[in-house]
Short mmCIF file of C-alpha atoms in Angstrom, two decimals:
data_model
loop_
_atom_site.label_atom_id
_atom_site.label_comp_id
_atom_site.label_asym_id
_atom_site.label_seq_id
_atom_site.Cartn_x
_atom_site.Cartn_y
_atom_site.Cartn_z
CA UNK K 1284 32.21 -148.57 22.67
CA UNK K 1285 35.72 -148.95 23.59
CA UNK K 1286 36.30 -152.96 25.51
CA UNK K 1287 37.56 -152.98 29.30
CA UNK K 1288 40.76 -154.64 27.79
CA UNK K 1289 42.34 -155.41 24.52
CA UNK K 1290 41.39 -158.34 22.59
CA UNK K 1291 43.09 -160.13 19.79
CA UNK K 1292 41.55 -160.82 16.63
CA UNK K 1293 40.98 -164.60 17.27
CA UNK K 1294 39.41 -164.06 20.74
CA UNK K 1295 36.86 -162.10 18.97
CA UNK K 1296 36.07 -164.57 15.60
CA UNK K 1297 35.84 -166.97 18.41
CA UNK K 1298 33.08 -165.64 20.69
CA UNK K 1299 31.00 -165.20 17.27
CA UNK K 1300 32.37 -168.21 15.54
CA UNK K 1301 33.21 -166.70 12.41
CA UNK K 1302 36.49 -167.40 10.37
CA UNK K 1303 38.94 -164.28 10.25
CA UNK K 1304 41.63 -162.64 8.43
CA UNK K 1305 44.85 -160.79 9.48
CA UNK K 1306 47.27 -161.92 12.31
CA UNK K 1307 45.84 -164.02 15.16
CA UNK K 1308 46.45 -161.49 17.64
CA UNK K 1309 46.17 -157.93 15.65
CA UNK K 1310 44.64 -155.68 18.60
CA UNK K 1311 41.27 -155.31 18.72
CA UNK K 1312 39.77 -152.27 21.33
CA UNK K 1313 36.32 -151.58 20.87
CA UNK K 1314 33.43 -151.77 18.42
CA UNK K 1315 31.77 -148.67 16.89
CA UNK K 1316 29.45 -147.77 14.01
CA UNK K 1317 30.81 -146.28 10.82
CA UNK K 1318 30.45 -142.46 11.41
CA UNK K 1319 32.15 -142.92 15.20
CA UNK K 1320 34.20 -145.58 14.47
CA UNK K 1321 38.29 -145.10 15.51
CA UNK K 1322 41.45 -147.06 15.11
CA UNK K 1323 41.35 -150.12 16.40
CA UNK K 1324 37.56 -150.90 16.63
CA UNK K 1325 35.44 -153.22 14.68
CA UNK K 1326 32.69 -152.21 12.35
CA UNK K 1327 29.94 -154.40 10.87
CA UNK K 1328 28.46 -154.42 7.30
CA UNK K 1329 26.50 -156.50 5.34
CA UNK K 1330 25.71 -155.35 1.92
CA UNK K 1331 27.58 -154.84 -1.02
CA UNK K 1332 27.06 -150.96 -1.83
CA UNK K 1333 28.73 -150.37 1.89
CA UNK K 1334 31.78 -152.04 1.17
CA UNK K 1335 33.87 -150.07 0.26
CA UNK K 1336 33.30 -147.41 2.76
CA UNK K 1337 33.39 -149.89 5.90
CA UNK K 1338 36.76 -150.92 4.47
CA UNK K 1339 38.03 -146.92 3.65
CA UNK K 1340 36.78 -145.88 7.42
CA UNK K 1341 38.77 -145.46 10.18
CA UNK K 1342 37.88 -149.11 11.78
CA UNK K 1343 40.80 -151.36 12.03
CA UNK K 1344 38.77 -154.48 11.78
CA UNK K 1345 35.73 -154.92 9.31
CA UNK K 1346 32.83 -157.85 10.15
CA UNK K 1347 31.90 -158.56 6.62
CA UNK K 1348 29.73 -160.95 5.25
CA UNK K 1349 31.95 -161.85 2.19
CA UNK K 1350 36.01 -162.55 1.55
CA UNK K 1351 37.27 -159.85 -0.11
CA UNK K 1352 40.51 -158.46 -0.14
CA UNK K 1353 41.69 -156.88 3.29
CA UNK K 1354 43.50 -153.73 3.21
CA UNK K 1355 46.85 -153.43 4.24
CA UNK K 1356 46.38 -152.34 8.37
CA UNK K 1357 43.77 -153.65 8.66
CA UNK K 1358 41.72 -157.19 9.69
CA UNK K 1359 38.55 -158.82 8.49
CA UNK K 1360 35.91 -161.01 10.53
CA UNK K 1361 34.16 -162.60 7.79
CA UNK K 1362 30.39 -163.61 9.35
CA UNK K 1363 27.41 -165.18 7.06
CA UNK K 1364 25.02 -162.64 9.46
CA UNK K 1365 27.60 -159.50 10.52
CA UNK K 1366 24.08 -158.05 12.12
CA UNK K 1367 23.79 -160.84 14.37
CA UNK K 1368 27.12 -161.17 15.43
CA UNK K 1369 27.43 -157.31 15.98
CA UNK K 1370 24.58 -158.34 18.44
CA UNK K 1371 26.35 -161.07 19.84
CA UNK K 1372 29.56 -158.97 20.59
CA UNK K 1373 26.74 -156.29 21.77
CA UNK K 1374 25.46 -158.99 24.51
CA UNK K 1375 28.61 -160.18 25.40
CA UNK K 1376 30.59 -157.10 26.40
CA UNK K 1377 27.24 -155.02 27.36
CA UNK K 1378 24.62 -157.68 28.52
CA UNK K 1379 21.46 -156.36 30.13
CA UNK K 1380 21.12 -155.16 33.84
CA UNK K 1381 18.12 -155.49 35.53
CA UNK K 1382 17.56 -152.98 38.24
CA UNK K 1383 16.72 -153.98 41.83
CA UNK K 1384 15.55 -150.67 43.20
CA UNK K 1385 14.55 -147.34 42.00
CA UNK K 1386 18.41 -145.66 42.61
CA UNK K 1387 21.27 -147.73 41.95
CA UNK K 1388 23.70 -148.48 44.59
CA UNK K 1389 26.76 -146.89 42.27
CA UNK K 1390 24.94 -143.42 41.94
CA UNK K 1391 27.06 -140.54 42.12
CA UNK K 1392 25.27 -137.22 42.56
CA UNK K 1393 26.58 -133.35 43.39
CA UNK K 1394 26.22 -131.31 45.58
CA UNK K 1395 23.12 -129.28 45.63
CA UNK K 1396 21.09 -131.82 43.24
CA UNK K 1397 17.65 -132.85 44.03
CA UNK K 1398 16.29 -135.96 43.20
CA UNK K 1399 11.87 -135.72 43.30
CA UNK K 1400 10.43 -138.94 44.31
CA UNK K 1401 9.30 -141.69 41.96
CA UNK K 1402 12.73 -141.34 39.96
CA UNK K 1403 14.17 -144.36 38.62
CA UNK K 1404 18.17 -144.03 37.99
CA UNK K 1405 20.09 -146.70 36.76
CA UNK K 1406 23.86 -148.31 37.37
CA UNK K 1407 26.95 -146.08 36.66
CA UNK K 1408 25.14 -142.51 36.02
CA UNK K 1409 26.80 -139.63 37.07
CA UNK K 1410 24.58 -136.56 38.25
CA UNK K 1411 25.94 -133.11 38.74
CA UNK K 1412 25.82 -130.17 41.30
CA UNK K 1413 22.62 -127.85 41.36
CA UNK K 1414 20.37 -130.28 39.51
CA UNK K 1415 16.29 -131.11 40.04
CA UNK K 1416 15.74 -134.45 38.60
CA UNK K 1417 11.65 -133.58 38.58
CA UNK K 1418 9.18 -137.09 39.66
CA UNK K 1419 8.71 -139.77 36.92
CA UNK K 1420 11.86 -139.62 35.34
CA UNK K 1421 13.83 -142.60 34.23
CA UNK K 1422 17.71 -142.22 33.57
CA UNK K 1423 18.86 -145.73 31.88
CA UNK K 1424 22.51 -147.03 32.87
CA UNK K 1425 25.34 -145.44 32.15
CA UNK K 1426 24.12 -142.18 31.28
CA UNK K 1427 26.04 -138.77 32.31
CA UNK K 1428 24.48 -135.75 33.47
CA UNK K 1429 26.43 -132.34 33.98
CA UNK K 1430 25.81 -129.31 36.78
CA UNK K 1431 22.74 -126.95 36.96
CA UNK K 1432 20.59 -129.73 34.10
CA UNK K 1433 16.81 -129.57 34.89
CA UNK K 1434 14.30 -132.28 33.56
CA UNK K 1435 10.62 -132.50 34.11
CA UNK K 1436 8.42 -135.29 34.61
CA UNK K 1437 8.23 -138.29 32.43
CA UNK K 1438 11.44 -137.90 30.57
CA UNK K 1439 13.13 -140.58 29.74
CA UNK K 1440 16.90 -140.79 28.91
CA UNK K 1441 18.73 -143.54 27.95
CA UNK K 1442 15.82 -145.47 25.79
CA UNK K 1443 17.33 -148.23 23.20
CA UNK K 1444 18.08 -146.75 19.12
CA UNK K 1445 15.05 -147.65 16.70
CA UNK K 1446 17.43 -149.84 14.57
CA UNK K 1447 15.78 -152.86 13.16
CA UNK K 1448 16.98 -154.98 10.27
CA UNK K 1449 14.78 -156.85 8.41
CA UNK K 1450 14.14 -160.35 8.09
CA UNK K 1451 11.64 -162.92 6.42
CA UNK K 1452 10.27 -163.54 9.97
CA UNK K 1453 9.93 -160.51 11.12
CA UNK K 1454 12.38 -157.35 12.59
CA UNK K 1455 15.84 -157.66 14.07
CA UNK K 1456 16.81 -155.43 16.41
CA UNK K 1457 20.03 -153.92 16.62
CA UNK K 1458 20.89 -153.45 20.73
CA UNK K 1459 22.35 -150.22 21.91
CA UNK K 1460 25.20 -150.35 24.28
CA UNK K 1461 26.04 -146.56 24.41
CA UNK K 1462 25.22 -143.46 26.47
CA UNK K 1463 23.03 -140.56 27.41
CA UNK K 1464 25.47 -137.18 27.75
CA UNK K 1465 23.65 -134.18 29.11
CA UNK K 1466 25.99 -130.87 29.63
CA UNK K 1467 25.80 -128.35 31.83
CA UNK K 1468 22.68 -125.72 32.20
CA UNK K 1469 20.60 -127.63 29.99
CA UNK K 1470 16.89 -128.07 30.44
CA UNK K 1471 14.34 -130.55 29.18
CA UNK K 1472 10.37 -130.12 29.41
CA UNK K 1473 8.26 -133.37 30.79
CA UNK K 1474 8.00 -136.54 28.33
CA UNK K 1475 10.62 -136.05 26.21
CA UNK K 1476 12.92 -139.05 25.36
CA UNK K 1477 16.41 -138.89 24.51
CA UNK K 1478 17.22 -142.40 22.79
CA UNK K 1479 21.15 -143.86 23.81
CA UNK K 1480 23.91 -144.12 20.84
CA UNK K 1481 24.34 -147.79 19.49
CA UNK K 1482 27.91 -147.82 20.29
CA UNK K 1483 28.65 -144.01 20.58
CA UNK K 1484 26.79 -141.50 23.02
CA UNK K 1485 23.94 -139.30 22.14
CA UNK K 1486 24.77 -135.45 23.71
CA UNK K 1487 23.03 -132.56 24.44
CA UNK K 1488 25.18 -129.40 23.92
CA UNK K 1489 25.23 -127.03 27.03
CA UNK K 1490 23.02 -124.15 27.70
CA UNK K 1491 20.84 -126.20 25.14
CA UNK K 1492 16.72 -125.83 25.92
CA UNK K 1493 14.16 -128.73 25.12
CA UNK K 1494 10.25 -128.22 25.29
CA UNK K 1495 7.74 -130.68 26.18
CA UNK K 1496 7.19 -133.93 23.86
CA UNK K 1497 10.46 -134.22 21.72
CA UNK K 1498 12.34 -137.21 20.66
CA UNK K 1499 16.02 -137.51 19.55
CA UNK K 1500 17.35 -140.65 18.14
CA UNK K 1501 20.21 -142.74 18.66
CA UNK K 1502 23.59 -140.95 18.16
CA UNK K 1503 22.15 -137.56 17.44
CA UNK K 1504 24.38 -134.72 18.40
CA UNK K 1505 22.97 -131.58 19.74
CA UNK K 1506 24.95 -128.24 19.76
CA UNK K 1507 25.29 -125.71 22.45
CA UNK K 1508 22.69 -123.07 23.13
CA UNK K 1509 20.22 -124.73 20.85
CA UNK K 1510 16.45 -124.23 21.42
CA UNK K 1511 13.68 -126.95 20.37
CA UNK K 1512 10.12 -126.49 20.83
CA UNK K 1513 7.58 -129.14 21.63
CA UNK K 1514 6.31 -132.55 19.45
CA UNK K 1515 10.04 -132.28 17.54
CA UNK K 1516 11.30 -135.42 16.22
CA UNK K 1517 14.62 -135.94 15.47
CA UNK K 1518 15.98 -139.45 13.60
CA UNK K 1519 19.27 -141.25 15.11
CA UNK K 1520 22.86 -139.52 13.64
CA UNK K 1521 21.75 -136.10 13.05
CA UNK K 1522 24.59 -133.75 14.12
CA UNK K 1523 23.14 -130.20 14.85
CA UNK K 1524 24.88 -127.31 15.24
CA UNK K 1525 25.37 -124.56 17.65
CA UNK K 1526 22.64 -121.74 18.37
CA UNK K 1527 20.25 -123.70 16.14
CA UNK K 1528 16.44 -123.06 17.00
CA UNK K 1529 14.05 -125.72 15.61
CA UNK K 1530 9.92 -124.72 16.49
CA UNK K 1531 7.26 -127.30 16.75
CA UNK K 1532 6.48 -130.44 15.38
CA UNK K 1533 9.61 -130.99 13.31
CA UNK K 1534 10.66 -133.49 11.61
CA UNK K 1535 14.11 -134.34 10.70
CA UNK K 1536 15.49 -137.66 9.09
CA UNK K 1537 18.99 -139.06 10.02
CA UNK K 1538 22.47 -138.58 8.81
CA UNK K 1539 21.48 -134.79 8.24
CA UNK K 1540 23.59 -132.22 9.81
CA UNK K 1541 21.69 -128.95 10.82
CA UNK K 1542 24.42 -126.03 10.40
CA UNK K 1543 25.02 -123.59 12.94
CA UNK K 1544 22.86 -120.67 13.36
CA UNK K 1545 19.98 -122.71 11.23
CA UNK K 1546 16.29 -121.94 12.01
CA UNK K 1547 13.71 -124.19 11.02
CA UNK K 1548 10.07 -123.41 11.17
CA UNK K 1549 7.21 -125.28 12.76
CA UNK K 1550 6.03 -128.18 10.71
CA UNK K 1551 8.88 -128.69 8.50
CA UNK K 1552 10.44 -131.70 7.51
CA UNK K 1553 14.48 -131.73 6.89
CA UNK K 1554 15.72 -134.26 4.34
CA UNK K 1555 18.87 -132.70 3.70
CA UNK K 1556 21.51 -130.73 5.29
CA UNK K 1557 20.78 -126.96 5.98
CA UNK K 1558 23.50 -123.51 5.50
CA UNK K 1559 24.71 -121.67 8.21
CA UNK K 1560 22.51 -118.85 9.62
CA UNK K 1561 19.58 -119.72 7.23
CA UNK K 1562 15.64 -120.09 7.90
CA UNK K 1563 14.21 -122.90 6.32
CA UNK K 1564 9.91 -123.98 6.28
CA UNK K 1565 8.32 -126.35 4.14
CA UNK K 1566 8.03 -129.93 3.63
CA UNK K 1567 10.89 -130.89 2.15
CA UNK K 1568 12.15 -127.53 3.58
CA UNK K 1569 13.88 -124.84 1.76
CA UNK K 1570 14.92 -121.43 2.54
CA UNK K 1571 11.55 -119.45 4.21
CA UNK K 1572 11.91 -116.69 1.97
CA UNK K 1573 11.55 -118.63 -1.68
CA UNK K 1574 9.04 -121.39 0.45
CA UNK K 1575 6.36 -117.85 1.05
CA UNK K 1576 6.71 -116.69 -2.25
CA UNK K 1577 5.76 -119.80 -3.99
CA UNK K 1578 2.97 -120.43 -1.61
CA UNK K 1579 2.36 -116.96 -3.05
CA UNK K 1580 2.37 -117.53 -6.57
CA UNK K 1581 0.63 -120.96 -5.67
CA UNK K 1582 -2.78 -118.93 -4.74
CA UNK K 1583 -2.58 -116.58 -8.03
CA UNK K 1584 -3.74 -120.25 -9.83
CA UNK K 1585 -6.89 -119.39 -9.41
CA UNK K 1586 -6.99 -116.33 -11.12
CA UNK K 1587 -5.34 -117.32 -13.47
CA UNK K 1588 -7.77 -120.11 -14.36
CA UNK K 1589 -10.54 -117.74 -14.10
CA UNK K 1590 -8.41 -115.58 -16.85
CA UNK K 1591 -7.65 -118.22 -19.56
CA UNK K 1592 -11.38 -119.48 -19.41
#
């Protein structure tokens, strides 16, 4: 999330009253999580074994909850709760909207586009030409929406991340302040939800096809031409590739990246990144092939039982 201005380093310490380190007014543009963050944004971390890579990543300014030593380019905000202030920063440049009526007043929409009744659209979305925007669906601020994109009923774009830290009294949850991207020709079946990035935007690739029932989390990148059949869930961050077809009730866990070409069975569950071109089944999943034959050599037991007694 890039700021509507620049900042300097002590007008952001002081809207989360934390102590900082680096020059008083080294530039400060935006905040971002660590696999979107760019130069000159700030990212947050708050436990010693991510350290080292909030400090090696492309963030100019790290909100750490310890001194340590700041390297050279860079500037440190250093926080007793980097979570919370994240959150603060969150509220402060984001804060919530409420909506007053079912289509915002700031709604731009092409030519051609056809908006069913009982639609709720919030501030700032963009809609393009040739689109049917089918009834009971809810598009959340901000969220972007290319040419010829249908969605059925009950879809809901533009949901918050599930992101929760965890505290003595209770959960913490971490607010989302990005977007919704849709490209063009894509379509997506009734009651799916597509969550909004933390800081980044969550896309669906063009020409891209969605079933009924599916859910993709925060931040998750979908490729072009991709095809995902109904009661898939996909975790926040998973980047998946182009031409990728993934059949019912999948489950894949975040930070994975599903390689191009990838096919993945119905009822598997992805824990780890995939090859190019490659059908995978099985919970974890592996390649299809070697998954049959030991579910193969898994009924000869049996027999062989029968044998040794």
């Amino acid at each position: 999330m890039k700021f509507p201005r620049q900042h300097s380093l002590k007008e952001i310490a002081t809207l989360i009253d934390c102590e900082f380190v680096g020059d008083a007014d080294f530039p400060v543009m935006g905040m971002n999580e660590i696999h979107v963050v760019e130069n000159g944004d700030i990212v947050f971390v708050d436990h010693p074994k991510y350290y080292d890579k909030a400090l090696k990543s492309q963030a100019s300014i790290v909100l750490i909850n310890k001194k340590v030593d700041c390297p050279e380019g860079k500037a440190l905000l250093v926080s007793d709760d980097p979570f919370r202030d994240f959150n603060k920063l969150s509220l402060h440049f984001k804060p919530f909207e409420p909506l007053e009526k079912m289509l915002a007043d700031d709604l731009q929409i092409g030519s051609g586009t056809v908006i069913q009744p009982n639609v709720t659209i919030g501030k700032r979305v963009k809609i393009g030409k040739n689109c049917v925007i089918y009834p009971n669906v809810s598009i959340g601020n901000d969220c972007e929406i290319g040419d010829h994109v249908t969605i059925h009923s009950g879809t809901v774009l533009g949901g918050h991340a599930f992101y929760y830290k965890k505290r003595p009294e209770g959960f913490d949850k971490l607010l989302s302040c990005g977007k919704v991207i849709i490209e063009d020709h894509v379509e997506i079946g009734a009651n799916c939800t597509i969550d909004r990035g933390v800081t980044g935007d969550t896309r669906i690739g063009a020409g891209s096809k969605m079933d009924n029932l599916i859910q993709i989390g925060h931040d998750t990148l979908i490729g072009k031409k991709c095809l995902i059949a109904s009661q898939v869930g996909i975790a926040g961050c998973v980047v998946v590739g182009d031409e990728v077809t993934i059949w019912g009730q999948v489950g894949i866990r975040s930070d994975v990246h599903i390689a191009k070409g990838s096919v993945i069975l119905a009822q598997s569950g992805i824990g780890k990144s995939t090859e190019e071109n490659t059908t995978y089944f099985g919970s974890p999943a592996v390649e299809a092939r070697e998954k049959m034959k030991e579910l193969a050599a898994v009924k000869q037991i049996p027999k062989l039982i029968a044998k040794l007694k």
